[in-house]
């Protein structure tokens, strides 16, 4: 008898129902943020030797406004959570269930698999509408342009041909967050996944060791805050109710909301993330004995506008040497306060440390980045 004709072989395996869930909320920038798109943009006020300067672009959506890729969100959350779950097998399994896992390097067979969570791209939702003193502010894109330079390790001045321009999102900008996914068929699976994921999201608000996004986090960039909106979940009973509704929409749009306080509370008490790092915080106050300046030079547009205003004003009201725009002015933050950028402080501190190492003959090269043959 042919095995294919066996009735037992023809029986279809029952499809297990898997609850659908969704988390909505908002991520808002607490410091400047840069997630590179791999492309360059140009600004009409930034020229060098008659050519427009190449600016490392921030990721934008199809409308040309700043956005956050879901892959960047997933990567930052996964790295932060995996670091804290490495000592707890049950939490590690939940991390792999949510985020997926790669192939085992010791196994020739590819065992990689995707996670149950889907991280959607984050769209701009809260914008800065007031004028900001940030350099080259673009209200449409909600970005500004940061210029930075390396320090020449020998002259202790700005290194030649090392000026870098980066497009950044400022503090005070919000992005809508949506994470959706499936759960395992058992009743507690969805609640456990939601509780676990909500706990990870609170890592953005960790005061000591938060989840950071984007580039140059060592210089203070990439800190964002998290605010929960709503949680949704659809069970078997909810599907039956949805089917009976003649005015129903897409099921994805009609997931019932969940009271987060009624989620799996016994499990929630067990989800405690502690940083494996030995964190050291050193409060520093700088006092200057003389003037100092981190320059924010005027743009060509500001110079042209000042000249136009000057030419349209009655000549009798002006002195011959009256300046129309300052040649130098201090860098300011989003609120207009004078600041010392973290990158400037970090660069000067590192340069001084390298000089001490060379002087003490501990390391004559001291990771000199200006010489690729002498980096140790």
mmCIF file of C-alpha atoms in Angstrom:
data_model
loop_
_atom_site.group_PDB
_atom_site.id
_atom_site.type_symbol
_atom_site.label_atom_id
_atom_site.label_comp_id
_atom_site.label_asym_id
_atom_site.label_seq_id
_atom_site.Cartn_x
_atom_site.Cartn_y
_atom_site.Cartn_z
ATOM 1 C CA UNK A 1 0.000 0.000 0.000
ATOM 2 C CA UNK A 2 1.313 3.407 -0.942
ATOM 3 C CA UNK A 3 2.206 5.531 2.113
ATOM 4 C CA UNK A 4 0.808 8.669 0.467
ATOM 5 C CA UNK A 5 -2.660 7.074 0.387
ATOM 6 C CA UNK A 6 -2.649 6.370 4.123
ATOM 7 C CA UNK A 7 -5.514 8.438 5.691
ATOM 8 C CA UNK A 8 -3.394 9.097 8.757
ATOM 9 C CA UNK A 9 -0.830 10.844 6.569
ATOM 10 C CA UNK A 10 -3.500 13.022 4.998
ATOM 11 C CA UNK A 11 -4.729 14.500 8.276
ATOM 12 C CA UNK A 12 -3.886 18.165 8.539
ATOM 13 C CA UNK A 13 -2.091 19.354 11.615
ATOM 14 C CA UNK A 14 -4.210 21.831 13.551
ATOM 15 C CA UNK A 15 -2.862 25.373 13.349
ATOM 16 C CA UNK A 16 -2.191 26.740 16.862
ATOM 17 C CA UNK A 17 -3.514 30.224 17.529
ATOM 18 C CA UNK A 18 -0.754 32.724 18.334
ATOM 19 C CA UNK A 19 -1.772 35.981 20.060
ATOM 20 C CA UNK A 20 -0.860 39.203 18.315
ATOM 21 C CA UNK A 21 0.415 42.206 20.301
ATOM 22 C CA UNK A 22 1.632 45.779 19.788
ATOM 23 C CA UNK A 23 3.419 48.412 21.913
ATOM 24 C CA UNK A 24 3.146 52.111 21.117
ATOM 25 C CA UNK A 25 4.973 55.020 22.686
ATOM 26 C CA UNK A 26 7.400 57.855 22.070
ATOM 27 C CA UNK A 27 11.177 58.195 22.092
ATOM 28 C CA UNK A 28 12.379 61.763 22.606
ATOM 29 C CA UNK A 29 15.959 62.942 22.268
ATOM 30 C CA UNK A 30 17.701 64.138 25.441
ATOM 31 C CA UNK A 31 20.964 64.936 23.642
ATOM 32 C CA UNK A 32 21.918 65.318 20.005
ATOM 33 C CA UNK A 33 21.642 62.149 17.954
ATOM 34 C CA UNK A 34 23.270 60.974 14.723
ATOM 35 C CA UNK A 35 22.361 57.773 12.905
ATOM 36 C CA UNK A 36 24.180 57.847 9.618
ATOM 37 C CA UNK A 37 22.479 56.930 6.370
ATOM 38 C CA UNK A 38 25.775 56.310 4.572
ATOM 39 C CA UNK A 39 25.032 59.256 2.288
ATOM 40 C CA UNK A 40 26.123 62.892 2.197
ATOM 41 C CA UNK A 41 24.109 66.094 2.041
ATOM 42 C CA UNK A 42 25.122 69.664 1.265
ATOM 43 C CA UNK A 43 24.306 73.032 2.746
ATOM 44 C CA UNK A 44 24.485 76.264 0.712
ATOM 45 C CA UNK A 45 26.247 78.077 3.558
ATOM 46 C CA UNK A 46 29.032 75.522 3.919
ATOM 47 C CA UNK A 47 31.748 75.896 1.292
ATOM 48 C CA UNK A 48 35.435 75.126 1.239
ATOM 49 C CA UNK A 49 37.677 76.344 -1.556
ATOM 50 C CA UNK A 50 34.669 77.098 -3.703
ATOM 51 C CA UNK A 51 33.058 73.676 -3.243
ATOM 52 C CA UNK A 52 30.137 72.625 -1.120
ATOM 53 C CA UNK A 53 31.231 70.680 1.950
ATOM 54 C CA UNK A 54 30.199 67.029 2.244
ATOM 55 C CA UNK A 55 28.080 66.438 5.343
ATOM 56 C CA UNK A 56 27.452 62.991 6.810
ATOM 57 C CA UNK A 57 23.667 62.692 6.557
ATOM 58 C CA UNK A 58 21.250 61.524 9.222
ATOM 59 C CA UNK A 59 18.655 58.935 8.227
ATOM 60 C CA UNK A 60 15.437 60.430 6.824
ATOM 61 C CA UNK A 61 12.083 59.006 5.763
ATOM 62 C CA UNK A 62 10.400 59.350 2.363
ATOM 63 C CA UNK A 63 9.324 62.910 3.222
ATOM 64 C CA UNK A 64 12.899 64.028 3.825
ATOM 65 C CA UNK A 65 12.481 64.464 7.584
ATOM 66 C CA UNK A 66 14.680 62.856 10.236
ATOM 67 C CA UNK A 67 13.680 59.353 11.302
ATOM 68 C CA UNK A 68 15.035 56.445 13.334
ATOM 69 C CA UNK A 69 15.437 53.047 11.639
ATOM 70 C CA UNK A 70 13.774 50.132 13.363
ATOM 71 C CA UNK A 71 17.022 48.192 12.938
ATOM 72 C CA UNK A 72 18.903 50.797 15.004
ATOM 73 C CA UNK A 73 16.278 50.576 17.736
ATOM 74 C CA UNK A 74 16.389 46.774 17.730
ATOM 75 C CA UNK A 75 20.192 46.661 17.774
ATOM 76 C CA UNK A 76 20.536 49.079 20.683
ATOM 77 C CA UNK A 77 17.882 47.345 22.773
ATOM 78 C CA UNK A 78 19.191 43.854 21.999
ATOM 79 C CA UNK A 79 22.798 44.679 22.899
ATOM 80 C CA UNK A 80 21.751 46.327 26.174
ATOM 81 C CA UNK A 81 19.452 43.437 27.160
ATOM 82 C CA UNK A 82 21.779 40.593 26.120
ATOM 83 C CA UNK A 83 24.561 42.091 28.187
ATOM 84 C CA UNK A 84 22.340 41.911 31.261
ATOM 85 C CA UNK A 85 20.748 38.525 30.547
ATOM 86 C CA UNK A 86 23.961 36.565 29.998
ATOM 87 C CA UNK A 87 23.851 35.180 33.555
ATOM 88 C CA UNK A 88 20.167 34.170 33.491
ATOM 89 C CA UNK A 89 19.299 31.331 31.055
ATOM 90 C CA UNK A 90 15.541 32.015 31.184
ATOM 91 C CA UNK A 91 15.988 35.693 30.367
ATOM 92 C CA UNK A 92 18.516 34.844 27.670
ATOM 93 C CA UNK A 93 15.964 32.558 25.998
ATOM 94 C CA UNK A 94 13.359 35.334 26.118
ATOM 95 C CA UNK A 95 15.843 37.724 24.500
ATOM 96 C CA UNK A 96 16.455 35.258 21.686
ATOM 97 C CA UNK A 97 12.702 34.706 21.308
ATOM 98 C CA UNK A 98 12.096 38.432 20.931
ATOM 99 C CA UNK A 99 15.145 39.547 18.966
ATOM 100 C CA UNK A 100 16.178 36.318 17.242
ATOM 101 C CA UNK A 101 19.578 34.679 17.360
ATOM 102 C CA UNK A 102 22.508 34.144 15.049
ATOM 103 C CA UNK A 103 24.163 30.928 14.003
ATOM 104 C CA UNK A 104 26.375 29.055 16.454
ATOM 105 C CA UNK A 105 29.996 29.526 15.351
ATOM 106 C CA UNK A 106 30.909 26.092 16.689
ATOM 107 C CA UNK A 107 28.163 24.395 14.686
ATOM 108 C CA UNK A 108 28.491 24.004 10.927
ATOM 109 C CA UNK A 109 24.708 23.949 10.589
ATOM 110 C CA UNK A 110 23.019 27.333 10.313
ATOM 111 C CA UNK A 111 20.756 27.577 13.360
ATOM 112 C CA UNK A 112 19.967 31.291 13.109
ATOM 113 C CA UNK A 113 16.352 32.374 13.454
ATOM 114 C CA UNK A 114 14.302 35.542 13.503
ATOM 115 C CA UNK A 115 12.599 36.952 16.564
ATOM 116 C CA UNK A 116 8.892 37.312 17.281
ATOM 117 C CA UNK A 117 9.149 41.114 17.640
ATOM 118 C CA UNK A 118 8.935 43.481 14.670
ATOM 119 C CA UNK A 119 10.605 46.876 15.138
ATOM 120 C CA UNK A 120 8.993 49.510 12.945
ATOM 121 C CA UNK A 121 10.821 52.588 11.671
ATOM 122 C CA UNK A 122 10.200 55.593 13.924
ATOM 123 C CA UNK A 123 8.540 58.628 12.342
ATOM 124 C CA UNK A 124 9.000 62.193 13.517
ATOM 125 C CA UNK A 125 6.097 63.259 15.751
ATOM 126 C CA UNK A 126 7.343 66.100 18.004
ATOM 127 C CA UNK A 127 9.255 68.893 16.292
ATOM 128 C CA UNK A 128 11.110 71.996 17.403
ATOM 129 C CA UNK A 129 9.227 75.018 16.086
ATOM 130 C CA UNK A 130 10.975 77.844 17.937
ATOM 131 C CA UNK A 131 14.134 79.392 16.453
ATOM 132 C CA UNK A 132 17.267 77.650 17.667
ATOM 133 C CA UNK A 133 20.856 78.935 17.757
ATOM 134 C CA UNK A 134 22.207 75.571 16.620
ATOM 135 C CA UNK A 135 24.462 75.939 13.547
ATOM 136 C CA UNK A 136 22.772 75.543 10.172
ATOM 137 C CA UNK A 137 19.396 74.576 11.624
ATOM 138 C CA UNK A 138 16.983 72.970 9.140
ATOM 139 C CA UNK A 139 13.433 73.129 10.466
ATOM 140 C CA UNK A 140 12.097 70.885 7.722
ATOM 141 C CA UNK A 141 14.559 68.046 8.393
ATOM 142 C CA UNK A 142 14.745 68.858 12.148
ATOM 143 C CA UNK A 143 18.533 68.658 12.033
ATOM 144 C CA UNK A 144 21.561 70.842 12.615
ATOM 145 C CA UNK A 145 25.162 70.473 11.445
ATOM 146 C CA UNK A 146 28.004 69.847 13.866
ATOM 147 C CA UNK A 147 31.552 70.666 12.817
ATOM 148 C CA UNK A 148 34.412 68.944 14.630
ATOM 149 C CA UNK A 149 38.136 68.629 14.147
ATOM 150 C CA UNK A 150 40.988 66.494 15.447
ATOM 151 C CA UNK A 151 43.898 67.869 17.454
ATOM 152 C CA UNK A 152 47.378 67.719 15.981
ATOM 153 C CA UNK A 153 49.345 65.746 18.582
ATOM 154 C CA UNK A 154 52.521 67.754 17.953
ATOM 155 C CA UNK A 155 51.337 71.349 17.553
ATOM 156 C CA UNK A 156 48.309 71.013 19.896
ATOM 157 C CA UNK A 157 46.238 72.917 17.326
ATOM 158 C CA UNK A 158 43.504 71.867 14.911
ATOM 159 C CA UNK A 159 44.770 69.157 12.561
ATOM 160 C CA UNK A 160 44.914 70.043 8.887
ATOM 161 C CA UNK A 161 42.289 68.489 6.598
ATOM 162 C CA UNK A 162 40.475 66.815 9.515
ATOM 163 C CA UNK A 163 37.347 68.965 9.680
ATOM 164 C CA UNK A 164 34.238 66.769 9.774
ATOM 165 C CA UNK A 165 30.618 67.876 9.354
ATOM 166 C CA UNK A 166 27.816 65.727 10.759
ATOM 167 C CA UNK A 167 24.055 66.169 10.519
ATOM 168 C CA UNK A 168 22.428 65.675 13.928
ATOM 169 C CA UNK A 169 18.954 65.681 15.448
ATOM 170 C CA UNK A 170 18.874 68.028 18.479
ATOM 171 C CA UNK A 171 17.478 67.409 21.928
ATOM 172 C CA UNK A 172 13.740 67.902 22.297
ATOM 173 C CA UNK A 173 12.582 66.011 19.199
ATOM 174 C CA UNK A 174 10.155 63.068 19.474
ATOM 175 C CA UNK A 175 9.622 59.938 17.391
ATOM 176 C CA UNK A 176 6.623 57.602 17.476
ATOM 177 C CA UNK A 177 7.641 54.073 18.439
ATOM 178 C CA UNK A 178 5.780 50.926 17.419
ATOM 179 C CA UNK A 179 6.873 47.363 18.180
ATOM 180 C CA UNK A 180 4.544 44.542 17.195
ATOM 181 C CA UNK A 181 4.753 40.779 17.057
ATOM 182 C CA UNK A 182 3.413 37.333 17.846
ATOM 183 C CA UNK A 183 3.532 35.159 20.941
ATOM 184 C CA UNK A 184 3.649 31.432 21.554
ATOM 185 C CA UNK A 185 0.277 29.609 21.762
ATOM 186 C CA UNK A 186 0.235 29.167 25.551
ATOM 187 C CA UNK A 187 -1.759 31.662 27.592
ATOM 188 C CA UNK A 188 1.111 33.271 29.519
ATOM 189 C CA UNK A 189 3.515 33.709 26.609
ATOM 190 C CA UNK A 190 2.167 37.043 25.349
ATOM 191 C CA UNK A 191 2.096 38.585 28.830
ATOM 192 C CA UNK A 192 5.648 37.437 29.536
ATOM 193 C CA UNK A 193 6.965 38.828 26.268
ATOM 194 C CA UNK A 194 5.178 42.141 26.784
ATOM 195 C CA UNK A 195 6.400 42.454 30.371
ATOM 196 C CA UNK A 196 9.941 41.581 29.358
ATOM 197 C CA UNK A 197 9.968 44.020 26.428
ATOM 198 C CA UNK A 198 8.463 46.858 28.477
ATOM 199 C CA UNK A 199 11.176 46.329 31.082
ATOM 200 C CA UNK A 200 13.859 46.585 28.389
ATOM 201 C CA UNK A 201 12.281 49.783 27.049
ATOM 202 C CA UNK A 202 12.656 51.314 30.507
ATOM 203 C CA UNK A 203 16.391 50.932 29.905
ATOM 204 C CA UNK A 204 16.218 54.157 27.899
ATOM 205 C CA UNK A 205 15.393 55.933 31.171
ATOM 206 C CA UNK A 206 18.193 54.277 33.169
ATOM 207 C CA UNK A 207 20.011 57.122 34.930
ATOM 208 C CA UNK A 208 23.383 55.358 35.200
ATOM 209 C CA UNK A 209 23.747 53.091 32.153
ATOM 210 C CA UNK A 210 20.968 53.793 29.626
ATOM 211 C CA UNK A 211 20.371 52.355 26.184
ATOM 212 C CA UNK A 212 22.112 54.653 23.691
ATOM 213 C CA UNK A 213 21.460 54.986 19.974
ATOM 214 C CA UNK A 214 23.533 56.096 17.031
ATOM 215 C CA UNK A 215 27.128 57.253 16.706
ATOM 216 C CA UNK A 216 29.566 59.067 19.007
ATOM 217 C CA UNK A 217 27.829 58.026 22.226
ATOM 218 C CA UNK A 218 31.163 58.384 24.065
ATOM 219 C CA UNK A 219 30.884 62.141 23.498
ATOM 220 C CA UNK A 220 27.404 62.445 24.951
ATOM 221 C CA UNK A 221 25.289 61.781 21.878
ATOM 222 C CA UNK A 222 22.481 59.263 21.519
ATOM 223 C CA UNK A 223 20.647 59.573 24.848
ATOM 224 C CA UNK A 224 16.892 59.301 24.421
ATOM 225 C CA UNK A 225 13.994 59.073 26.823
ATOM 226 C CA UNK A 226 11.062 56.646 26.661
ATOM 227 C CA UNK A 227 7.388 57.338 27.284
ATOM 228 C CA UNK A 228 4.853 54.519 27.071
ATOM 229 C CA UNK A 229 1.652 55.113 25.134
ATOM 230 C CA UNK A 230 -0.551 52.008 24.899
ATOM 231 C CA UNK A 231 -0.225 48.218 24.799
ATOM 232 C CA UNK A 232 -2.510 46.061 22.652
ATOM 233 C CA UNK A 233 -3.123 42.314 22.514
ATOM 234 C CA UNK A 234 -5.535 40.058 20.595
ATOM 235 C CA UNK A 235 -6.523 36.685 22.077
ATOM 236 C CA UNK A 236 -8.772 33.910 20.724
ATOM 237 C CA UNK A 237 -11.804 35.510 22.333
ATOM 238 C CA UNK A 238 -10.923 38.877 20.798
ATOM 239 C CA UNK A 239 -10.703 37.290 17.348
ATOM 240 C CA UNK A 240 -14.191 35.789 17.768
ATOM 241 C CA UNK A 241 -15.560 39.200 18.750
ATOM 242 C CA UNK A 242 -13.811 40.828 15.794
ATOM 243 C CA UNK A 243 -15.254 38.295 13.330
ATOM 244 C CA UNK A 244 -18.814 38.930 14.575
ATOM 245 C CA UNK A 245 -18.442 42.685 14.079
ATOM 246 C CA UNK A 246 -19.884 43.503 10.645
ATOM 247 C CA UNK A 247 -18.229 46.937 10.671
ATOM 248 C CA UNK A 248 -14.818 45.530 11.447
ATOM 249 C CA UNK A 249 -11.619 46.957 10.036
ATOM 250 C CA UNK A 250 -8.277 45.211 9.556
ATOM 251 C CA UNK A 251 -7.535 43.083 12.614
ATOM 252 C CA UNK A 252 -4.220 44.917 13.072
ATOM 253 C CA UNK A 253 -6.190 48.134 13.674
ATOM 254 C CA UNK A 254 -8.576 46.608 16.205
ATOM 255 C CA UNK A 255 -6.309 44.960 18.745
ATOM 256 C CA UNK A 256 -7.857 45.605 22.188
ATOM 257 C CA UNK A 257 -5.828 47.699 24.608
ATOM 258 C CA UNK A 258 -4.278 46.072 27.667
ATOM 259 C CA UNK A 259 -4.009 47.342 31.220
ATOM 260 C CA UNK A 260 -0.261 47.073 31.747
ATOM 261 C CA UNK A 261 -0.783 46.792 35.511
ATOM 262 C CA UNK A 262 -2.602 43.481 34.944
ATOM 263 C CA UNK A 263 0.187 41.870 32.984
ATOM 264 C CA UNK A 264 2.019 38.898 34.456
ATOM 265 C CA UNK A 265 2.946 40.566 37.752
ATOM 266 C CA UNK A 266 4.712 37.560 39.372
ATOM 267 C CA UNK A 267 6.973 37.353 36.336
ATOM 268 C CA UNK A 268 7.478 41.131 36.298
ATOM 269 C CA UNK A 269 8.920 41.029 39.814
ATOM 270 C CA UNK A 270 11.609 38.616 38.583
ATOM 271 C CA UNK A 271 12.723 40.778 35.629
ATOM 272 C CA UNK A 272 15.489 42.877 37.129
ATOM 273 C CA UNK A 273 18.250 44.177 34.873
ATOM 274 C CA UNK A 274 21.498 45.147 36.547
ATOM 275 C CA UNK A 275 24.457 46.483 34.627
ATOM 276 C CA UNK A 276 27.425 44.089 34.464
ATOM 277 C CA UNK A 277 29.775 47.049 34.150
ATOM 278 C CA UNK A 278 31.692 48.648 36.989
ATOM 279 C CA UNK A 279 30.421 52.168 36.461
ATOM 280 C CA UNK A 280 32.533 55.116 37.591
ATOM 281 C CA UNK A 281 31.109 58.617 37.653
ATOM 282 C CA UNK A 282 33.436 61.564 38.256
ATOM 283 C CA UNK A 283 31.727 64.941 38.657
ATOM 284 C CA UNK A 284 33.926 67.676 37.203
ATOM 285 C CA UNK A 285 33.580 71.443 37.355
ATOM 286 C CA UNK A 286 35.842 73.486 35.098
ATOM 287 C CA UNK A 287 36.966 76.987 36.065
ATOM 288 C CA UNK A 288 38.690 79.129 33.447
ATOM 289 C CA UNK A 289 41.375 81.659 34.385
ATOM 290 C CA UNK A 290 41.117 83.322 30.988
ATOM 291 C CA UNK A 291 38.848 83.513 27.981
ATOM 292 C CA UNK A 292 38.077 80.393 26.015
ATOM 293 C CA UNK A 293 36.164 79.894 22.803
ATOM 294 C CA UNK A 294 34.675 76.965 20.916
ATOM 295 C CA UNK A 295 33.919 78.868 17.756
ATOM 296 C CA UNK A 296 30.628 78.878 15.893
ATOM 297 C CA UNK A 297 31.590 80.957 12.828
ATOM 298 C CA UNK A 298 28.888 82.925 10.997
ATOM 299 C CA UNK A 299 27.510 81.334 7.863
ATOM 300 C CA UNK A 300 27.821 82.924 4.457
ATOM 301 C CA UNK A 301 24.082 83.579 4.502
ATOM 302 C CA UNK A 302 24.369 85.530 7.760
ATOM 303 C CA UNK A 303 27.228 87.575 6.331
ATOM 304 C CA UNK A 304 25.277 88.329 3.146
ATOM 305 C CA UNK A 305 22.139 89.293 5.086
ATOM 306 C CA UNK A 306 24.144 91.559 7.373
ATOM 307 C CA UNK A 307 25.732 93.274 4.393
ATOM 308 C CA UNK A 308 22.321 93.750 2.763
ATOM 309 C CA UNK A 309 20.939 95.290 5.951
ATOM 310 C CA UNK A 310 23.972 97.492 6.243
ATOM 311 C CA UNK A 311 23.634 98.810 2.696
ATOM 312 C CA UNK A 312 19.932 99.572 3.161
ATOM 313 C CA UNK A 313 20.504 101.584 6.358
ATOM 314 C CA UNK A 314 21.129 105.323 6.320
ATOM 315 C CA UNK A 315 24.882 105.827 6.028
ATOM 316 C CA UNK A 316 24.757 108.606 8.617
ATOM 317 C CA UNK A 317 23.729 106.104 11.270
ATOM 318 C CA UNK A 318 26.813 103.936 10.758
ATOM 319 C CA UNK A 319 30.454 104.299 11.520
ATOM 320 C CA UNK A 320 32.991 103.280 8.927
ATOM 321 C CA UNK A 321 34.346 100.346 10.944
ATOM 322 C CA UNK A 322 31.085 99.190 12.479
ATOM 323 C CA UNK A 323 31.006 95.348 12.426
ATOM 324 C CA UNK A 324 27.942 93.793 10.819
ATOM 325 C CA UNK A 325 28.427 90.225 12.080
ATOM 326 C CA UNK A 326 30.946 88.832 14.599
ATOM 327 C CA UNK A 327 33.942 87.007 13.185
ATOM 328 C CA UNK A 328 33.928 84.651 16.163
ATOM 329 C CA UNK A 329 31.229 83.653 18.617
ATOM 330 C CA UNK A 330 30.804 80.841 21.163
ATOM 331 C CA UNK A 331 28.981 77.578 20.474
ATOM 332 C CA UNK A 332 25.507 77.459 22.005
ATOM 333 C CA UNK A 333 23.045 74.676 22.758
ATOM 334 C CA UNK A 334 19.359 74.335 21.845
ATOM 335 C CA UNK A 335 18.363 76.812 24.564
ATOM 336 C CA UNK A 336 20.920 79.421 23.552
ATOM 337 C CA UNK A 337 23.263 78.804 26.501
ATOM 338 C CA UNK A 338 27.018 78.872 25.887
ATOM 339 C CA UNK A 339 28.430 75.342 26.094
ATOM 340 C CA UNK A 340 31.691 73.459 26.043
ATOM 341 C CA UNK A 341 30.944 70.458 23.785
ATOM 342 C CA UNK A 342 31.747 67.078 25.291
ATOM 343 C CA UNK A 343 33.788 66.194 22.214
ATOM 344 C CA UNK A 344 36.006 69.263 22.691
ATOM 345 C CA UNK A 345 36.633 68.404 26.336
ATOM 346 C CA UNK A 346 37.261 64.744 25.535
ATOM 347 C CA UNK A 347 39.699 65.585 22.731
ATOM 348 C CA UNK A 348 41.758 67.979 24.840
ATOM 349 C CA UNK A 349 41.829 65.516 27.763
ATOM 350 C CA UNK A 350 42.954 62.645 25.546
ATOM 351 C CA UNK A 351 45.648 64.758 23.887
ATOM 352 C CA UNK A 352 47.026 65.736 27.298
ATOM 353 C CA UNK A 353 47.016 62.099 28.459
ATOM 354 C CA UNK A 354 48.941 61.063 25.350
ATOM 355 C CA UNK A 355 51.524 63.785 25.989
ATOM 356 C CA UNK A 356 52.020 62.557 29.564
ATOM 357 C CA UNK A 357 52.552 58.982 28.367
ATOM 358 C CA UNK A 358 55.126 60.099 25.809
ATOM 359 C CA UNK A 359 56.913 62.270 28.386
ATOM 360 C CA UNK A 360 57.114 59.417 30.877
ATOM 361 C CA UNK A 361 58.347 57.081 28.134
ATOM 362 C CA UNK A 362 55.548 54.661 29.001
ATOM 363 C CA UNK A 363 54.406 54.592 25.412
ATOM 364 C CA UNK A 364 56.309 56.818 22.978
ATOM 365 C CA UNK A 365 53.544 56.605 20.385
ATOM 366 C CA UNK A 366 50.561 56.758 22.764
ATOM 367 C CA UNK A 367 48.002 55.796 20.121
ATOM 368 C CA UNK A 368 48.944 58.718 17.891
ATOM 369 C CA UNK A 369 46.025 58.796 15.405
ATOM 370 C CA UNK A 370 47.949 61.059 13.044
ATOM 371 C CA UNK A 371 50.370 58.239 12.214
ATOM 372 C CA UNK A 372 48.759 54.963 11.161
ATOM 373 C CA UNK A 373 52.074 53.123 11.567
ATOM 374 C CA UNK A 374 52.394 54.071 15.240
ATOM 375 C CA UNK A 375 48.971 53.199 16.643
ATOM 376 C CA UNK A 376 49.344 50.779 19.565
#
